[in-house]
Structures are given as C-alpha cells and as structure tokens.
Tab-separated table of C-alpha atoms in Angstrom:
chain	number	residue	atom	x	y	z
A	190	MET	CA	24.901	85.608	-45.003
A	191	ILE	CA	21.515	84.926	-46.662
A	192	VAL	CA	21.104	83.282	-50.083
A	193	PRO	CA	17.812	83.439	-52.045
A	194	LEU	CA	16.546	79.895	-52.562
A	195	MET	CA	16.477	80.519	-56.319
A	196	GLU	CA	20.275	80.964	-56.174
A	197	ALA	CA	21.097	78.080	-53.810
A	198	ALA	CA	23.854	75.666	-54.828
A	199	ALA	CA	24.895	72.425	-53.178
A	200	ASP	CA	28.495	73.440	-52.480
A	201	THR	CA	27.460	76.435	-50.349
A	202	CYS	CA	23.945	75.516	-49.200
A	203	GLY	CA	23.799	71.710	-49.116
A	204	ASN	CA	22.231	69.182	-51.463
A	205	LYS	CA	18.666	69.713	-50.248
A	206	ALA	CA	18.745	73.469	-50.831
A	207	GLY	CA	20.720	73.028	-54.044
A	208	ALA	CA	18.073	70.717	-55.481
A	209	LEU	CA	15.257	73.141	-54.627
A	210	GLY	CA	17.226	75.980	-56.191
A	211	ALA	CA	17.672	73.976	-59.393
A	212	LEU	CA	13.937	73.215	-59.521
A	213	LEU	CA	13.049	76.874	-59.017
A	214	ARG	CA	15.416	77.886	-61.809
A	215	ALA	CA	13.680	75.327	-64.029
A	216	GLY	CA	10.317	76.966	-63.325
A	217	LEU	CA	8.910	74.168	-61.176
A	218	PRO	CA	6.477	74.878	-58.294
A	219	VAL	CA	8.654	75.236	-55.176
A	220	PRO	CA	7.575	77.537	-52.296
A	221	GLY	CA	9.675	80.694	-52.114
A	222	GLY	CA	12.308	81.187	-49.458
A	223	PHE	CA	15.979	81.617	-48.681
A	224	VAL	CA	18.952	79.765	-47.193
A	225	VAL	CA	21.258	80.422	-44.259
A	226	PRO	CA	24.392	78.943	-45.914
A	227	PHE	CA	27.326	76.918	-44.602
A	228	ALA	CA	29.310	80.126	-44.133
A	229	ALA	CA	26.905	81.373	-41.455
A	230	TYR	CA	27.216	78.106	-39.523
A	231	LEU	CA	31.004	78.140	-39.730
A	232	ALA	CA	31.147	81.769	-38.605
A	233	ALA	CA	28.870	80.998	-35.660
A	234	VAL	CA	30.747	77.937	-34.349
A	235	GLY	CA	34.277	78.506	-35.618
A	236	ASP	CA	35.605	79.651	-32.241
A	237	LEU	CA	33.850	76.959	-30.190
A	238	GLY	CA	36.442	74.252	-30.764
A	239	LEU	CA	33.876	71.597	-31.594
A	240	ASP	CA	36.665	69.198	-32.541
A	241	ARG	CA	37.348	68.771	-28.825
A	242	PHE	CA	33.963	67.163	-28.254
A	243	THR	CA	33.893	63.369	-28.284
A	244	GLY	CA	31.059	61.052	-29.156
A	245	GLU	CA	30.132	60.522	-25.503
A	246	PRO	CA	26.448	61.414	-24.854
A	247	ASP	CA	27.187	63.976	-22.133
A	248	ASP	CA	29.808	65.673	-24.268
A	249	LEU	CA	27.543	65.793	-27.302
A	250	ASP	CA	24.768	67.242	-25.168
A	251	ALA	CA	27.145	69.942	-23.953
A	252	ALA	CA	28.122	70.776	-27.523
A	253	ARG	CA	24.477	71.061	-28.601
A	254	GLN	CA	23.724	73.347	-25.668
A	255	VAL	CA	26.631	75.586	-26.633
A	256	ILE	CA	25.364	75.898	-30.208
A	257	GLN	CA	21.734	76.459	-29.247
A	258	GLY	CA	22.529	78.845	-26.423
A	259	ARG	CA	24.654	81.287	-28.397
A	260	PRO	CA	22.606	84.084	-30.044
A	261	LEU	CA	23.012	84.575	-33.765
A	262	HIS	CA	25.315	87.422	-34.753
A	263	ALA	CA	23.395	90.683	-35.161
A	264	THR	CA	24.190	90.808	-38.886
A	265	VAL	CA	22.616	87.370	-39.407
A	266	THR	CA	19.563	88.257	-37.326
A	267	ASP	CA	19.096	91.483	-39.288
A	268	ALA	CA	19.437	89.602	-42.573
A	269	LEU	CA	16.863	87.041	-41.403
A	270	GLY	CA	14.445	89.833	-40.551
A	271	ARG	CA	14.827	91.478	-43.950
A	272	ALA	CA	14.433	88.171	-45.797
A	273	LEU	CA	11.293	87.304	-43.823
A	274	ASP	CA	9.856	90.750	-44.532
A	275	GLU	CA	10.432	90.182	-48.255
A	276	LEU	CA	8.314	86.999	-47.973
A	277	GLY	CA	5.584	88.998	-46.201
A	278	ASP	CA	6.490	87.634	-42.753
A	279	PRO	CA	4.347	84.488	-43.089
A	280	PRO	CA	4.670	81.273	-41.067
A	281	VAL	CA	7.650	79.401	-42.477
A	282	ALA	CA	9.168	75.951	-42.622
A	283	VAL	CA	12.762	75.744	-41.360
A	284	ARG	CA	14.641	72.718	-42.678
A	285	SER	CA	18.149	71.323	-42.416
A	286	SER	CA	20.432	71.137	-45.447
A	287	ALA	CA	23.597	69.469	-44.191
A	288	ALA	CA	26.651	68.752	-46.325
A	289	ASN	CA	26.191	64.989	-45.921
A	290	GLU	CA	22.403	65.020	-46.359
A	291	ASP	CA	20.457	63.894	-49.437
A	292	THR	CA	23.442	62.395	-51.219
A	293	GLY	CA	23.221	59.647	-53.792
A	294	GLN	CA	24.716	57.165	-51.304
A	295	ALA	CA	22.628	57.879	-48.183
A	296	SER	CA	19.644	60.130	-47.596
A	297	ALA	CA	20.098	60.837	-43.871
A	298	ALA	CA	16.292	60.786	-43.965
A	299	GLY	CA	14.846	62.406	-40.865
A	300	GLN	CA	18.169	62.559	-39.058
A	301	TYR	CA	18.360	66.328	-38.688
A	302	GLU	CA	15.793	68.786	-37.395
A	303	SER	CA	13.036	70.488	-39.366
A	304	PHE	CA	10.299	72.772	-38.099
A	305	LEU	CA	6.930	73.847	-39.508
A	306	ALA	CA	4.692	76.832	-38.678
A	307	VAL	CA	7.568	78.982	-37.380
A	308	HIS	CA	6.740	82.709	-37.206
A	309	GLY	CA	8.847	85.771	-36.503
A	310	VAL	CA	12.563	86.425	-36.635
A	311	SER	CA	13.200	85.335	-33.033
A	312	GLU	CA	11.534	81.949	-33.519
A	313	VAL	CA	13.232	81.449	-36.882
A	314	ALA	CA	16.615	82.205	-35.303
A	315	ASP	CA	15.910	79.614	-32.591
A	316	ALA	CA	14.978	77.044	-35.254
A	317	VAL	CA	18.167	77.783	-37.230
A	318	ARG	CA	20.297	77.133	-34.137
A	319	ALA	CA	18.332	73.944	-33.409
A	320	CYS	CA	19.036	72.707	-36.943
A	321	TRP	CA	22.736	73.449	-36.464
A	322	ALA	CA	22.772	71.631	-33.105
A	323	SER	CA	21.096	68.557	-34.631
A	324	LEU	CA	24.378	67.840	-36.436
A	325	LEU	CA	25.507	66.481	-33.049
A	326	SER	CA	22.311	64.675	-32.066
A	327	PRO	CA	22.586	61.009	-30.981
A	328	ARG	CA	20.672	59.860	-34.062
A	329	ALA	CA	22.942	61.829	-36.417
A	330	ILE	CA	26.150	60.632	-34.764
A	331	GLY	CA	24.675	57.121	-34.605
A	332	ARG	CA	24.060	57.268	-38.344
A	333	GLN	CA	27.728	58.062	-38.929
A	334	GLY	CA	28.686	54.990	-36.899
A	335	ALA	CA	26.201	52.859	-38.821
A	336	SER	CA	27.819	54.081	-42.026
A	337	GLY	CA	31.214	52.842	-40.901
A	338	ARG	CA	32.478	56.045	-39.310
A	339	ASP	CA	33.661	56.479	-35.765
A	340	ASP	CA	31.047	57.613	-33.251
A	341	GLN	CA	32.312	61.175	-33.088
A	342	PRO	CA	31.620	64.342	-35.046
A	343	SER	CA	32.947	64.219	-38.594
A	344	ASP	CA	35.044	66.997	-40.095
A	345	ASP	CA	32.592	67.337	-43.007
A	346	LEU	CA	29.584	68.035	-40.793
A	347	VAL	CA	28.403	71.518	-41.698
A	348	MET	CA	24.824	72.707	-41.902
A	349	ALA	CA	22.925	75.162	-44.033
A	350	VAL	CA	19.286	75.895	-43.191
A	351	ILE	CA	16.375	76.401	-45.587
A	352	VAL	CA	13.601	78.855	-44.675
A	353	GLN	CA	10.502	78.591	-46.889
A	354	ARG	CA	6.929	79.768	-46.847
A	355	HIS	CA	4.846	77.270	-44.844
A	356	LEU	CA	2.019	75.607	-46.803
A	357	ASP	CA	-1.217	74.554	-45.093
A	358	ALA	CA	-1.656	71.430	-47.166
A	359	GLU	CA	-5.010	69.761	-47.649
A	360	VAL	CA	-3.210	66.659	-48.922
A	361	SER	CA	0.480	65.758	-48.751
A	362	GLY	CA	2.575	62.890	-49.905
A	363	VAL	CA	5.783	61.313	-51.085
A	364	MET	CA	6.675	60.073	-54.563
A	365	PHE	CA	9.496	57.888	-55.903
A	366	THR	CA	10.143	58.341	-59.610
A	367	PRO	CA	11.008	55.255	-61.683
A	368	ALA	CA	14.511	53.824	-61.295
A	369	GLY	CA	14.463	52.313	-64.800
A	370	PRO	CA	12.488	52.399	-68.066
A	371	ASN	CA	10.148	49.584	-67.032
A	372	ASP	CA	9.659	50.683	-63.437
A	373	ALA	CA	6.637	52.438	-61.969
A	374	THR	CA	6.159	55.738	-60.157
A	375	GLU	CA	5.282	55.088	-56.506
A	376	ILE	CA	3.087	57.660	-54.748
A	377	GLU	CA	1.758	57.840	-51.189
A	378	ALA	CA	-0.830	60.381	-50.031
A	379	SER	CA	-2.784	61.323	-46.927
A	380	TRP	CA	-4.737	64.213	-45.433
A	381	GLY	CA	-3.025	67.249	-43.926
A	382	LEU	CA	0.662	68.046	-43.531
A	383	GLY	CA	3.451	65.788	-44.755
A	384	PRO	CA	5.141	64.697	-41.488
A	385	SER	CA	2.333	62.174	-40.909
A	386	ILE	CA	3.563	60.273	-43.961
A	387	VAL	CA	7.307	60.829	-43.787
A	388	GLU	CA	7.396	59.957	-40.069
A	389	GLY	CA	5.150	56.929	-40.556
A	390	THR	CA	2.437	57.895	-38.049
A	391	VAL	CA	-0.321	57.241	-40.582
A	392	THR	CA	-0.732	54.497	-43.171
A	393	PRO	CA	-1.217	56.419	-46.441
A	394	ASP	CA	-3.014	55.617	-49.658
A	395	ALA	CA	-0.619	54.020	-52.149
A	396	TYR	CA	-0.648	54.539	-55.915
A	397	ARG	CA	1.474	52.865	-58.566
A	398	VAL	CA	1.702	54.414	-62.036
A	399	ALA	CA	3.034	52.010	-64.665
A	400	GLU	CA	5.051	53.051	-67.712
A	401	ASP	CA	1.886	52.946	-69.840
A	402	GLY	CA	0.105	55.301	-67.438
A	403	SER	CA	-2.137	52.688	-65.854
A	404	ILE	CA	-2.794	53.166	-62.146
A	405	THR	CA	-3.207	50.663	-59.348
A	406	SER	CA	-4.134	51.926	-55.910
A	407	THR	CA	-4.732	50.869	-52.325
A	408	VAL	CA	-6.855	53.181	-50.185
A	409	ALA	CA	-5.861	53.068	-46.512
A	410	ASP	CA	-7.731	53.790	-43.298
A	411	LYS	CA	-6.240	57.239	-42.665
A	412	ARG	CA	-7.306	57.871	-39.073
A	413	THR	CA	-5.376	61.015	-38.168
A	414	ARG	CA	-4.044	64.139	-39.838
A	415	LEU	CA	-1.573	66.858	-38.917
A	416	ASP	CA	-2.521	70.517	-39.367
A	417	ARG	CA	-1.322	73.972	-38.355
A	418	ARG	CA	-3.181	75.946	-35.703
A	419	GLY	CA	-1.438	79.295	-35.342
A	420	THR	CA	2.189	78.421	-34.668
A	421	GLN	CA	1.322	74.969	-33.333
A	422	LEU	CA	0.969	71.640	-35.120
A	423	VAL	CA	-2.032	69.622	-34.008
A	424	VAL	CA	-3.020	66.015	-34.641
A	425	ARG	CA	-6.716	65.638	-35.366
A	426	ASP	CA	-8.952	62.644	-35.968
A	427	VAL	CA	-10.108	62.280	-39.559
A	428	PRO	CA	-13.926	62.109	-39.743
A	429	THR	CA	-15.097	58.529	-40.150
A	430	HIS	CA	-16.596	59.152	-43.601
A	431	ALA	CA	-13.262	60.493	-44.925
A	432	ARG	CA	-10.896	57.872	-43.562
A	433	ARG	CA	-11.298	55.502	-46.503
A	434	GLN	CA	-11.889	58.131	-49.162
A	435	PRO	CA	-9.014	58.408	-51.672
A	436	ALA	CA	-6.829	61.392	-50.797
A	437	ILE	CA	-6.244	62.124	-54.505
A	438	ASP	CA	-8.030	61.181	-57.724
A	439	ASP	CA	-6.578	59.539	-60.824
A	440	ALA	CA	-6.077	62.864	-62.594
A	441	THR	CA	-3.945	64.117	-59.693
A	442	VAL	CA	-2.016	60.843	-59.622
A	443	THR	CA	-1.229	61.230	-63.317
A	444	HIS	CA	-0.246	64.884	-62.834
A	445	LEU	CA	2.102	63.944	-59.990
A	446	ALA	CA	3.735	61.224	-62.071
A	447	GLU	CA	4.337	63.689	-64.919
A	448	LEU	CA	5.714	66.257	-62.478
A	449	GLY	CA	8.012	63.565	-61.094
A	450	LYS	CA	9.430	62.942	-64.566
A	451	GLU	CA	10.203	66.644	-64.954
A	452	ILE	CA	11.928	66.766	-61.566
A	453	ALA	CA	13.993	63.652	-62.312
A	454	ALA	CA	15.063	65.148	-65.652
A	455	VAL	CA	16.174	68.407	-64.022
A	456	LEU	CA	18.069	66.686	-61.206
A	457	GLY	CA	19.531	63.893	-63.322
A	458	GLY	CA	18.198	60.686	-61.804
A	459	PRO	CA	15.419	58.942	-59.861
A	460	GLN	CA	14.056	61.168	-57.100
A	461	ASP	CA	12.395	60.835	-53.705
A	462	ILE	CA	9.980	63.787	-53.707
A	463	GLU	CA	7.845	65.330	-50.977
A	464	TRP	CA	4.827	67.233	-52.319
A	465	ALA	CA	1.735	69.046	-51.068
A	466	ILE	CA	-1.566	70.284	-52.487
A	467	VAL	CA	-2.966	73.668	-51.425
A	468	ASP	CA	-6.103	75.161	-52.998
A	469	GLY	CA	-5.839	72.652	-55.820
A	470	ARG	CA	-2.220	73.521	-56.662
A	471	THR	CA	0.608	71.021	-56.329
A	472	TRP	CA	3.882	72.145	-54.733
A	473	VAL	CA	7.274	70.440	-54.483
A	474	LEU	CA	8.713	70.611	-50.968
A	475	GLN	CA	11.807	68.460	-51.358
A	476	ALA	CA	13.604	66.236	-53.850
A	477	ARG	CA	16.588	63.984	-53.250
A	478	PRO	CA	18.110	60.945	-54.969
A	479	VAL	CA	16.448	57.591	-54.407
A	480	THR	CA	19.001	55.587	-52.437
A	481	ALA	CA	17.067	52.333	-51.936
A	482	ALA	CA	14.000	51.396	-53.948
A	483	PRO	CA	11.120	49.711	-52.089
A	484	PRO	CA	10.143	46.093	-52.749
A	485	PRO	CA	7.496	45.621	-55.431
A	486	PRO	CA	3.945	44.943	-54.246
A	487	SER	CA	3.297	41.338	-53.290
A	488	PRO	CA	1.301	39.481	-55.950
A	489	PRO	CA	-2.129	38.216	-54.857
A	490	PRO	CA	-2.268	34.497	-53.980
A	491	PRO	CA	-3.297	32.277	-56.890
A	492	SER	CA	-6.938	31.313	-57.120
A	493	GLY	CA	-7.698	28.363	-54.890
A	494	ALA	CA	-4.597	28.838	-52.754
A	495	SER	CA	-4.870	28.025	-49.072
A	496	HIS	CA	-5.516	30.846	-46.615
A	497	THR	CA	-2.670	32.469	-44.741
A	498	PRO	CA	-1.982	30.471	-41.552
A	499	PRO	CA	-3.506	32.052	-38.435
A	500	ALA	CA	-0.030	32.682	-36.986
A	501	THR	CA	0.961	34.809	-40.000
A	502	LEU	CA	0.236	38.539	-40.153
A	503	THR	CA	0.275	40.408	-43.457
A	504	GLY	CA	1.337	44.003	-44.001
A	505	THR	CA	3.128	46.117	-46.590
A	506	PRO	CA	6.550	45.008	-47.863
A	507	GLY	CA	8.926	47.713	-46.640
A	508	SER	CA	12.501	46.472	-47.049
A	509	HIS	CA	13.805	43.338	-48.771
A	510	GLY	CA	14.949	40.244	-46.905
A	511	THR	CA	13.882	37.526	-44.507
A	512	VAL	CA	15.032	37.189	-40.915
A	513	THR	CA	14.091	35.211	-37.813
A	514	GLY	CA	14.628	36.662	-34.362
A	515	THR	CA	13.162	37.647	-31.026
A	516	ALA	CA	10.255	40.091	-31.144
A	517	ARG	CA	10.896	43.146	-29.005
A	518	ILE	CA	7.863	45.345	-28.370
A	519	VAL	CA	9.013	48.975	-28.453
A	520	ARG	CA	6.313	51.573	-27.787
A	521	GLY	CA	8.634	54.492	-27.070
A	522	PRO	CA	12.096	55.605	-25.942
A	523	ALA	CA	11.561	54.060	-22.500
A	524	ASP	CA	11.744	50.636	-24.176
A	525	PHE	CA	14.983	51.280	-26.093
A	526	ALA	CA	17.182	49.770	-23.391
A	527	HIS	CA	15.413	46.420	-23.767
A	528	VAL	CA	16.487	45.995	-27.392
A	529	ARG	CA	19.342	43.555	-27.922
A	530	PRO	CA	21.403	42.877	-31.040
A	531	GLY	CA	19.447	40.619	-33.374
A	532	ASP	CA	16.019	41.562	-31.984
A	533	ILE	CA	13.152	42.431	-34.323
A	534	LEU	CA	11.553	45.759	-33.448
A	535	VAL	CA	7.759	45.636	-33.206
A	536	CYS	CA	6.493	49.182	-32.773
A	537	PRO	CA	3.617	51.564	-33.529
A	538	PHE	CA	5.835	53.460	-35.995
A	539	THR	CA	9.529	54.200	-36.290
A	540	ASP	CA	10.231	57.812	-35.501
A	541	PRO	CA	13.512	59.011	-37.050
A	542	ALA	CA	14.877	59.370	-33.497
A	543	TRP	CA	14.772	55.573	-33.345
A	544	THR	CA	17.169	55.165	-36.264
A	545	PRO	CA	20.159	54.208	-34.044
A	546	LEU	CA	18.234	51.054	-33.100
A	547	LEU	CA	18.573	49.929	-36.710
A	548	ARG	CA	22.287	49.503	-36.032
A	549	ILE	CA	21.502	46.478	-33.860
A	550	ALA	CA	18.012	45.324	-34.871
A	551	ALA	CA	17.596	42.453	-37.306
A	552	GLY	CA	14.223	43.617	-38.608
A	553	VAL	CA	11.332	46.025	-38.150
A	554	VAL	CA	7.549	45.574	-37.906
A	555	THR	CA	5.270	48.629	-37.629
A	556	GLU	CA	1.567	49.227	-37.059
A	557	THR	CA	1.395	52.237	-39.392
A	558	GLY	CA	3.442	53.837	-42.142
A	559	GLY	CA	4.155	53.464	-45.817
A	560	VAL	CA	7.090	52.238	-47.872
A	561	LEU	CA	8.181	55.802	-48.677
A	562	SER	CA	8.426	56.924	-45.033
A	563	HIS	CA	11.779	58.022	-43.597
A	564	ALA	CA	12.133	54.943	-41.408
A	565	ALA	CA	11.421	52.562	-44.275
A	566	ILE	CA	14.016	54.342	-46.401
A	567	VAL	CA	16.613	54.063	-43.632
A	568	ALA	CA	15.767	50.369	-43.128
A	569	ARG	CA	16.419	49.739	-46.827
A	570	GLU	CA	19.658	51.711	-46.733
A	571	HIS	CA	20.829	49.496	-43.866
A	572	ALA	CA	19.485	46.283	-45.499
A	573	VAL	CA	17.191	45.625	-42.518
A	574	PRO	CA	14.024	43.697	-43.513
A	575	ALA	CA	10.837	45.588	-42.692
A	576	VAL	CA	7.093	44.928	-42.810
A	577	LEU	CA	4.852	47.947	-42.359
A	578	GLY	CA	1.245	48.739	-41.527
A	579	ILE	CA	0.157	45.696	-39.500
A	580	PRO	CA	-2.670	47.030	-37.287
A	581	ASN	CA	-2.212	46.334	-33.556
A	582	ALA	CA	1.068	44.480	-34.148
A	583	THR	CA	2.326	45.425	-30.672
A	584	SER	CA	-0.587	43.569	-29.081
A	585	ARG	CA	-0.937	40.752	-31.618
A	586	LEU	CA	2.715	39.722	-31.234
A	587	ARG	CA	4.181	38.744	-27.891
A	588	ASP	CA	7.381	40.237	-26.516
A	589	ASP	CA	10.123	37.566	-26.591
A	590	ALA	CA	8.269	35.510	-29.215
A	591	ILE	CA	10.374	34.079	-32.032
A	592	ILE	CA	9.100	35.524	-35.289
A	593	THR	CA	10.099	35.426	-38.944
A	594	ILE	CA	9.563	38.497	-41.081
A	595	ASP	CA	9.658	38.536	-44.867
A	596	GLY	CA	10.175	42.124	-45.963
A	597	THR	CA	9.709	41.224	-49.614
A	598	ALA	CA	6.379	39.426	-49.197
A	599	GLY	CA	5.160	41.595	-46.310
A	600	THR	CA	4.498	38.775	-43.851
A	601	VAL	CA	5.278	38.166	-40.180
A	602	THR	CA	5.036	34.636	-38.804
A	603	ALA	CA	5.136	33.873	-35.089
A	604	THR	CA	6.622	30.463	-34.382
A	605	ASN	CA	5.869	30.363	-30.637
A	606	ALA	CA	3.120	32.955	-30.175
C-alpha cells in the first residue's frame, strides 16, 4: 500500500507523483519520499457508496466528513510508520496526486489539499485523509462544472497522496520552461516557503531568460515570507532592507533555466515547475505540463509618449483579454455572495478556494501575486482576463464602479471612479 517515490507511475500514483518519480529516476534533485497510491484510497472508500452523494453542498460536506472521520486501515498506518522511519521521521510535505490533476489539458492548480511541516504518523494519516476528502471539496467539484462536467463527483476522481521530506527553503519559486524555440524561461522567486508565491500572497521577483541566455528582471517589494516553526507555518515580515533585494542572483537564474530544460526533456514538453533553495542547493518540488502560457511582458511606452491617465492603474499582465464590467471588491469569503455573473473581482489575492468564482467572473484584479501563481494559471485556463499586483487596488477602485481591464497590457481603467 506504499510506493517509493522513485518507483511512482502516473497510472497508479497520479500525474504529479509520476512526474516526480520520472525526475528521480533521471537523477534530478527531488526530495525523497513515498506515495500512498490510488489502491489505498479505493480500499478505504470502496464500501462507502460515494456514488450516492450528489453535488449539493450539504451532501458533499457529509461525504467529506465520512472520509476524514474513518481511521486508516491498520496495515496502511503501519506502512506509513515504516516509510516515515526510513526517511528518519522528519517533518514532511503531504501533497495530493489525483487522477485528473496535472494533466496536459488542465492543471487543477491549487484545487486539492496539500500540507507542509507535518510530523508523525498520526498527523500524516490525518493529512492523507484530508487530501482524499478534498476530491469532494466545493472548489474541486466547482472546477468539474467549469470544465463542462455536471456538478457532482466524477467516476474518475481517485486520489493518491505524496509524502516527501519537508524543505525549509530560504528562497522558493516557480518556473515556466519555454513553450517554443524562440520563447523565454519565466521564473518567479521570493523569500521563504513556496505557498507565498503559488497562492499569490506576495508579489515575487520576476526573471525572464531569453534563448540566448540574456536575463531581464523586475525586483518586487517582497513584504512577507512564510516559514516553518516546529509543525506550524508562520507568516513573518521581511526586514525593510531585504524587501527589494533580489531573491536570487543571475548565476542562480541561469542554473534554474538550465535545470528547467533538463526537466522538460525528461517529461517531454514545457513544464510548470516549483523549486526551492536550501543551503545553496536547488530542489525540484513539482513539475507539471504548462496548460496556459502567461502574456508576454508589456513593452515600455515609446519615448515622449503621454503619461498614463490618472484613472488607469498599471500592474502585471496575468491572463490575456480585455473586458469591461462592474468592479466587485472581494476581501474574503464573506464577500462571495455579492459577486454576480459578469463582475470583475478586485481582491487582495485569489486563494485557490476562490476558483469557483472564476466560473461567473468576467475578470480578475489583484493587489499581490505573480503570473505563475495558481490563480493566474486557472484564470488563463478559463480565458478570464487578469491583471495582477496593483498595490491597494481594493481601496483605489470603488465597488460598483465600471472598469475595463486589459490582461495583455496589464492595465485597469475606471470609467466612473
């Protein structure tokens, strides 16, 4: 019931675990670990009759409670304990690897649960069950509906779970390898653990490595970082002197781009890669196919061009397209009910739990985040224009204002602010 990560294959352990297994077999730097495969999930839930549950919220909640409340079989728990002992019983990362996750058609970015800094067999078992239960979360079922499926559990929803050694990263980031021979490698980086970048809670440094190896970069004001403290994750303020320091130097940028080429060659196509640096060593945490490339950087205005009108805000192009609609200020889940079809979300950042809103929203504007964050990827997959990283957008734009966002140019214009 436990598969060493080195031996993981997509058909038994999901695409995410399968990709990591392939990279390990190729000798690339992936943290060691193991997988709880599809078979363990099917054995655990096979007698629960999950096909009787509908897509209604109360019914889905009941199904999740059933999955999370049932203890793992003793044989699985014993196998988990032995596998953790073989790793040295360190803190671990516990990540989903669903059958429909990380495909070439849709990433399901951020739709299922993952946990960092988990320690001990009991806590790992709880995290495994939570990953299984996230198959029936509102955001996961909502994603199926947004993909043209009915809002009810799909027959192909099965979950494997990856358990890997946790890394206390000094710097983390995301990288998109080139989609074509003339395209660039896109890299984002920030201090601390990776969720700050992938969840869009920090605006990261951005690096672009051209085919000839030349580098262009934008250093961001990285105000917070996520770190491990025991078995807890804590958000800390970045010291003022470090906020605008580059998170990585040009030599590291070049090394990452070369590593990206190796990963893309092993996995057979352009890759969306999560990476981390610990004690000067670069590690690969995840690799999946690029499903929707970000817009290219906006060119600078020509010399002598007029200034941007005062009513126009400029951020980072996040997802192609232009749309005009009603601005809806969304600061958290309490505001979700106010969103109407055709509204443009204006929010601090777009947590993956907010993904169902992209089924009805016409566009997205965020205060933080980069173009390689989960929410930006999902916006591109759903062809929803997005502009990212406009400081204080929720206070600079008025709720109910009519705004136009250009996700290719990275601009937001208020027409009745």
